[in-house]
Amino acid sequence: MNTDVRTGTTTTSPAPAEPPRGTGPGRRRRRRRVALAGAGPAAVVASLAGCAASGTASGADGGAVHGGEASLVLPDLGAVSALGGVSGRLLLVVGLLVCVLGLAFGVATYVQLRRLPVHAAMREISELIYSTCRTYLTQQGRFLLLLWVFIAAVVVVYYRALVGFEWGRVATIIAFSLLGIAGSYAVAWFGIRVNTLANSRTAFASLAGRPLPVHRIPLQSGMSIGMVLISLELLMMLVILLFLPADVAGACFIGFAVGESLGASALRIAGGIFTKIADIGSDLMKIVFKIKEDDARNPGVIADCTGDNAGDSVGPSADGFETYGVTGVALVTFVLLAVDDPVMQATLLVWLFVVRAVMVIASALSYLANDAWTRRRYAATERMDFEKPLTSLVWLTSVVSIALTYLTTWAVLGHLDDAGGGLWWKVATIISCGTLAGALIPELVKVFTSTSSRHVREVVTSSREGGPSLNILSGLVAGNVSAYWLGMTVVGLMGGAYLISEQGLDQVMIAPAVFAFGLVAFGFLGMGPVTIAVDSYGPVTDNAQSVYELSLVEELPGAAAQIEAEHGFTPRWEHAKRMLEENDGAGNTFKATAKPVLIGTAVVGATTMIFSIIMALTHGLTTGLENLSLLHPPFLLGLVTGGAMIFWFTGASIQAVTTGAYRAVEFIKATIRLDGTERASEADSRRVVEICTQYAQRGMLTMFLAIFFATLAFAFVEPYFFIGYLISIAVFGLYQAIFMANAGGAWDNAKKIVEVDLHAKGTALHDATIVGDTVGDPYKDTSSVALNPVIKFTTLFGLLAVELAVSLVDDGRGTLVRVLAAVFFVASAVFVHRSFYAMRIGGQPGDGGEAAEPGEPAEPVVSADGGPVRDRGDVLPRPAGGADDGALVDTEGR
């Protein structure tokens, strides 16, 4: 039965005489996958004429079966043998042991960090930072459970009410979605605990005047986070493969992937908003009051340190956890859908996970070897280029990973040479394209963001005469040019993978190019522990500099004598501060390098998940392929729609930062005391954290609900419209994210050059670079990084949404689908509207106030003790000790 999507008429077509490999009806029955066809046209959202597909599949008994990927059945992994007869299940059990060792490495590092020497004043500050991080994460955990209710509702409606799964299987899907959220949340928590131990230890180590420990401690903490993250993710997936019934594993994988994607989206978006509210609020005080970096009297500094962890540790940890898992689920799904032979399915699955375990070993060995070389090279030096050992670690890991990939692939797949025509070296080479990208992309990013980059120095040069205006324009140039070079690099590596896939892989599977793209994403993550480690290096170095300043250790009576007596060295204050600033520049650079790797993985890996939807819609690529072209209007309209959503999301996330930063600056100006006090009160600091948390959660909830309902609406409009939409958000998102991340990185390190190399703090040039940095803050750490989990969440959740719409139409509820599409679109549009109008600062230019939303009372700014600071629109007396002491200023600081 085929349905003409243009006329809605149903005809009977003879089966192809020679169906493509893996697409015959008998094989489809064994896989129990959904076969989807088009339904009649329907006028839906905004007069768009579309059609929802219907879906049925033949089960083993010939009856109808629904459920899509949740109904996939794993092959017998025990049927695989390698290395002269070793069982595939035994190889995966060895992989479990590798994961346990990886987790042990993380725990051992945590213990070592706690035992490192630290001054009591520095430890006090780092524990205060951890305390505020803990409060933030606790609130985010409650918020995640609220968001999970929306996902659970869709899962229950689809799998129980429509598909007819028994409650046990539905509960399994829901349970593993919770497990996915818990995994993202757990690695985020571990990350902030390790980082907040490392920041004070790094600050204290700098006092001895040797750069080596200032480098080793942040990298050690980052490596522990990377090993725990990857090991925990791999452990969970191996447990599903090895210990759960084969007919339940598909449901577990889908539930797990959706859960971790939800967790990463929420933590990444909220963390990005939080950190940049705090960062901007703290940085602007340097211009307004001419105070130093991380001045202890500034109540925004603690919030800034908390934000460094919320945005630059919690977010990337959850994001990396999700990226690693979703890429794995996508490849598992592809193998089960596109490979015909059950033995080949099992062999490829075992190979994928054995290679993942071996790559964890490669990262650990590379780290240990690089650390030994770094200790030998810099043990006695007083200056070092902090970027060099990080660069050597990335390249060493890439080379070792590629070598072990070939060796492992030969060991597991080498015996299939006759059947696959050199299968082992082809797939190993494809993965190596991705692994090479994991090292090559950071090198390209450094061209545009490193403190030694000509692009970054151009930003500084333009700022000398052009001030903030030319500073911002030069940063935009760096971001735009970087998008070209990184985009062409990704295209080149994907193109190489495609050419290799054309060399006979179609004898093993259908759509081998899609598998190749998935393997490239797999290779991107091959050196996952090291990618996460160099990314986590940044928040530790940033916090270390802040902890040093906030501790006021230099001003403590007898501090130098105490340190010499207890630790055996005389503190070198000025040298220590210079090292911490230089190390912070290296951290900024390598924070920037991880972002394109993660977004590239999201985009390349999304193609594999989109393929799963296409497979279902086209009966295994046998019908309806004409709808995947510009001649099918809904597909073209979907391509256009995706770009609109990407640009809305960019604006909405920056709006949340803008409004939150305005409120933070407003409060800080009202409470900061620069005369008669050494540091801001803990109550005022916590109040700034509360402001950041409030606007982060408000912004995140609004944006998440807009994305949630948009995904449902567009999936219900028409399946091929939705495929175009998914492709569009991936492509637009890739370039938008790269542009914003690298422009922000250039602005950030331009400021660092002025502070460290030019010693020009407090000058007009410094002020210009601070303005550029505050513009770049939401670019690089809010909007760009959040696009990665948004793309993956939309693709994964869209998989369920399309199947939900298809099942409803198949059950004769086409009118309901059209009505729901309109309702969901209206709901999404409401939240898109609220993302600005409910988040705006409001008021008229110059009135210093915010117009309350209709029906909402205006909220006064509240001080730390709960009393009102002032009503909106009033003027504030400038705190004593600031410029123009005693003058009146309005809320803009004029």
Short mmCIF file of C-alpha atoms in Angstrom, two decimals, residues 285-507:
data_model
loop_
_atom_site.label_atom_id
_atom_site.label_comp_id
_atom_site.label_asym_id
_atom_site.label_seq_id
_atom_site.Cartn_x
_atom_site.Cartn_y
_atom_site.Cartn_z
CA MET A 285 32.18 47.27 37.89
CA LYS A 286 35.79 47.60 36.77
CA ILE A 287 34.72 50.36 34.40
CA VAL A 288 32.17 52.03 36.65
CA PHE A 289 34.25 52.17 39.83
CA LYS A 290 37.78 51.70 38.44
CA ILE A 291 38.42 48.73 40.71
CA LYS A 292 40.75 45.84 40.05
CA GLU A 293 39.96 42.43 38.66
CA ASP A 294 38.21 40.20 41.20
CA ASP A 295 38.10 42.96 43.81
CA ALA A 296 37.00 41.40 47.09
CA ARG A 297 34.68 44.34 47.74
CA ASN A 298 32.65 43.52 44.63
CA PRO A 299 29.71 41.24 45.62
CA GLY A 300 29.50 40.04 42.01
CA VAL A 301 32.84 38.24 42.08
CA ILE A 302 31.65 35.19 44.03
CA ALA A 303 28.72 34.88 41.62
CA ASP A 304 31.21 35.11 38.76
CA CYS A 305 33.23 32.25 40.25
CA THR A 306 30.05 30.23 40.74
CA GLY A 307 29.16 30.98 37.13
CA ASP A 308 32.54 29.76 35.93
CA ASN A 309 31.54 26.37 37.30
CA ALA A 310 27.83 26.53 36.38
CA GLY A 311 28.56 27.52 32.80
CA ASP A 312 32.07 26.27 32.08
CA SER A 313 32.07 23.08 34.15
CA VAL A 314 28.50 21.92 34.79
CA GLY A 315 27.34 22.75 31.27
CA PRO A 316 30.22 21.13 29.34
CA SER A 317 30.22 18.07 31.61
CA ALA A 318 26.51 17.41 31.04
CA ASP A 319 26.90 18.29 27.37
CA GLY A 320 29.83 15.93 26.86
CA PHE A 321 28.03 13.13 28.69
CA GLU A 322 24.99 13.56 26.47
CA THR A 323 26.99 13.92 23.25
CA TYR A 324 28.89 10.71 23.91
CA GLY A 325 25.71 8.81 24.70
CA VAL A 326 23.50 10.12 21.91
CA THR A 327 26.17 9.43 19.29
CA GLY A 328 26.39 5.85 20.55
CA VAL A 329 22.60 5.40 20.51
CA ALA A 330 22.47 6.79 16.96
CA LEU A 331 25.05 4.28 15.75
CA VAL A 332 23.36 1.37 17.52
CA THR A 333 20.07 2.34 15.90
CA PHE A 334 21.67 2.63 12.48
CA VAL A 335 23.30 -0.79 12.68
CA LEU A 336 20.02 -2.45 13.63
CA LEU A 337 18.11 -0.67 10.86
CA ALA A 338 20.58 -0.69 7.99
CA VAL A 339 22.50 -3.98 8.34
CA ASP A 340 20.72 -7.11 7.16
CA ASP A 341 22.75 -9.95 8.66
CA PRO A 342 22.21 -10.46 12.45
CA VAL A 343 25.77 -11.76 12.87
CA MET A 344 27.15 -8.67 11.13
CA GLN A 345 24.94 -6.51 13.35
CA ALA A 346 26.35 -8.14 16.47
CA THR A 347 29.92 -7.90 15.17
CA LEU A 348 29.66 -4.19 14.41
CA LEU A 349 28.07 -3.45 17.79
CA VAL A 350 30.81 -5.30 19.65
CA TRP A 351 33.43 -3.53 17.56
CA LEU A 352 31.97 -0.08 18.29
CA PHE A 353 32.02 -0.53 22.04
CA VAL A 354 35.40 -2.27 22.16
CA VAL A 355 36.89 0.65 20.24
CA ARG A 356 35.27 3.05 22.70
CA ALA A 357 36.86 1.24 25.63
CA VAL A 358 40.26 1.17 23.90
CA MET A 359 40.06 4.91 23.27
CA VAL A 360 39.58 5.50 27.01
CA ILE A 361 42.83 3.59 27.52
CA ALA A 362 44.48 5.67 24.76
CA SER A 363 43.52 8.91 26.53
CA ALA A 364 44.84 7.67 29.87
CA LEU A 365 48.17 6.50 28.40
CA SER A 366 48.61 9.73 26.44
CA TYR A 367 47.92 11.83 29.53
CA LEU A 368 50.47 9.92 31.61
CA ALA A 369 53.12 10.11 28.87
CA ASN A 370 52.52 13.82 28.26
CA ASP A 371 52.59 14.54 31.98
CA ALA A 372 55.97 12.77 32.30
CA TRP A 373 57.37 14.81 29.40
CA THR A 374 55.98 18.06 30.84
CA ARG A 375 57.52 17.38 34.27
CA ARG A 376 60.90 16.66 32.70
CA ARG A 377 60.74 19.73 30.46
CA TYR A 378 59.47 22.34 32.94
CA ALA A 379 60.51 21.04 36.38
CA ALA A 380 63.15 23.72 36.95
CA THR A 381 61.83 26.59 34.83
CA GLU A 382 60.24 29.79 36.12
CA ARG A 383 58.32 30.59 32.93
CA MET A 384 56.43 28.36 30.53
CA ASP A 385 54.02 28.63 27.66
CA PHE A 386 50.98 27.05 29.28
CA GLU A 387 49.41 26.27 25.91
CA LYS A 388 52.28 24.04 24.71
CA PRO A 389 51.75 21.01 26.98
CA LEU A 390 48.00 21.18 26.34
CA THR A 391 48.60 21.20 22.60
CA SER A 392 51.04 18.30 22.80
CA LEU A 393 48.52 16.32 24.86
CA VAL A 394 45.79 16.77 22.25
CA TRP A 395 48.02 15.73 19.36
CA LEU A 396 49.59 12.81 21.22
CA THR A 397 46.15 11.49 22.16
CA SER A 398 44.99 11.81 18.57
CA VAL A 399 47.95 9.84 17.23
CA VAL A 400 47.71 7.12 19.89
CA SER A 401 43.93 6.84 19.41
CA ILE A 402 44.27 6.46 15.65
CA ALA A 403 46.96 3.78 16.02
CA LEU A 404 44.91 1.80 18.56
CA THR A 405 41.77 2.22 16.43
CA TYR A 406 43.44 0.47 13.50
CA LEU A 407 44.88 -2.24 15.74
CA THR A 408 41.59 -2.91 17.54
CA THR A 409 39.53 -2.83 14.35
CA TRP A 410 41.84 -5.34 12.70
CA ALA A 411 41.58 -7.60 15.73
CA VAL A 412 37.76 -7.53 15.81
CA LEU A 413 36.85 -7.19 12.12
CA GLY A 414 39.94 -8.50 10.35
CA HIS A 415 38.44 -11.97 9.89
CA LEU A 416 35.63 -10.41 7.81
CA ASP A 417 38.04 -9.31 5.09
CA ASP A 418 36.67 -11.70 2.50
CA ALA A 419 33.05 -10.73 3.16
CA GLY A 420 33.55 -7.00 3.46
CA GLY A 421 36.42 -6.40 1.02
CA GLY A 422 38.75 -4.81 3.55
CA LEU A 423 35.99 -3.68 5.89
CA TRP A 424 38.31 -3.28 8.86
CA TRP A 425 40.65 -0.67 7.40
CA LYS A 426 37.81 1.27 5.78
CA VAL A 427 35.83 1.80 8.97
CA ALA A 428 39.03 2.44 10.96
CA THR A 429 40.03 5.12 8.47
CA ILE A 430 36.59 6.73 8.66
CA ILE A 431 36.79 6.90 12.46
CA SER A 432 40.29 8.32 12.17
CA CYS A 433 38.92 11.21 10.10
CA GLY A 434 36.91 12.19 13.16
CA THR A 435 39.79 11.59 15.57
CA LEU A 436 42.01 13.77 13.40
CA ALA A 437 39.32 16.46 13.55
CA GLY A 438 39.48 16.33 17.35
CA ALA A 439 43.08 17.56 17.11
CA LEU A 440 42.90 19.66 13.95
CA ILE A 441 39.87 21.75 14.96
CA PRO A 442 41.53 22.99 18.20
CA GLU A 443 44.51 24.12 16.13
CA LEU A 444 42.24 26.11 13.83
CA VAL A 445 40.35 27.57 16.80
CA LYS A 446 43.64 28.78 18.30
CA VAL A 447 44.30 30.71 15.09
CA PHE A 448 41.33 32.90 16.00
CA THR A 449 41.30 32.86 19.82
CA SER A 450 44.81 32.34 21.22
CA THR A 451 46.63 35.22 22.90
CA SER A 452 49.34 34.75 20.24
CA SER A 453 46.81 34.85 17.39
CA ARG A 454 47.11 37.64 14.82
CA HIS A 455 43.32 37.91 14.80
CA VAL A 456 43.22 38.53 18.56
CA ARG A 457 46.06 41.03 18.35
CA GLU A 458 44.16 42.78 15.57
CA VAL A 459 41.28 43.20 18.02
CA VAL A 460 43.65 44.90 20.46
CA THR A 461 45.20 47.09 17.77
CA SER A 462 41.83 48.26 16.49
CA SER A 463 40.78 49.10 20.05
CA ARG A 464 43.65 51.59 20.53
CA GLU A 465 42.10 54.25 18.34
CA GLY A 466 38.63 52.87 17.67
CA GLY A 467 37.65 51.99 21.22
CA PRO A 468 34.82 49.51 21.83
CA SER A 469 33.34 50.01 18.33
CA LEU A 470 36.33 48.74 16.36
CA ASN A 471 37.05 46.17 19.05
CA ILE A 472 33.63 44.63 18.45
CA LEU A 473 33.93 44.82 14.66
CA SER A 474 37.32 43.08 14.70
CA GLY A 475 35.91 40.31 16.90
CA LEU A 476 33.02 39.81 14.50
CA VAL A 477 35.52 39.46 11.66
CA ALA A 478 37.44 36.77 13.57
CA GLY A 479 34.24 34.83 14.27
CA ASN A 480 32.99 34.99 10.70
CA VAL A 481 36.28 33.99 9.12
CA SER A 482 36.68 31.14 11.59
CA ALA A 483 33.28 29.76 10.58
CA TYR A 484 34.52 29.49 7.00
CA TRP A 485 37.71 27.61 7.82
CA LEU A 486 36.19 25.28 10.40
CA GLY A 487 33.18 24.63 8.20
CA MET A 488 35.36 23.72 5.25
CA THR A 489 37.43 21.46 7.50
CA VAL A 490 34.34 19.57 8.68
CA VAL A 491 33.12 19.28 5.09
CA GLY A 492 36.51 17.97 3.99
CA LEU A 493 36.66 15.31 6.68
CA MET A 494 33.05 14.25 6.08
CA GLY A 495 33.75 14.20 2.35
CA GLY A 496 36.73 11.92 2.88
CA ALA A 497 34.61 9.60 5.00
CA TYR A 498 31.95 9.56 2.29
CA LEU A 499 34.47 8.60 -0.41
CA ILE A 500 35.74 5.72 1.70
CA SER A 501 32.19 4.53 2.38
CA GLU A 502 31.67 4.25 -1.37
CA GLN A 503 34.40 1.60 -1.57
CA GLY A 504 32.20 -1.44 -1.03
CA LEU A 505 30.42 -0.77 2.26
CA ASP A 506 27.10 -1.01 0.42
CA GLN A 507 27.70 -4.78 0.39
#
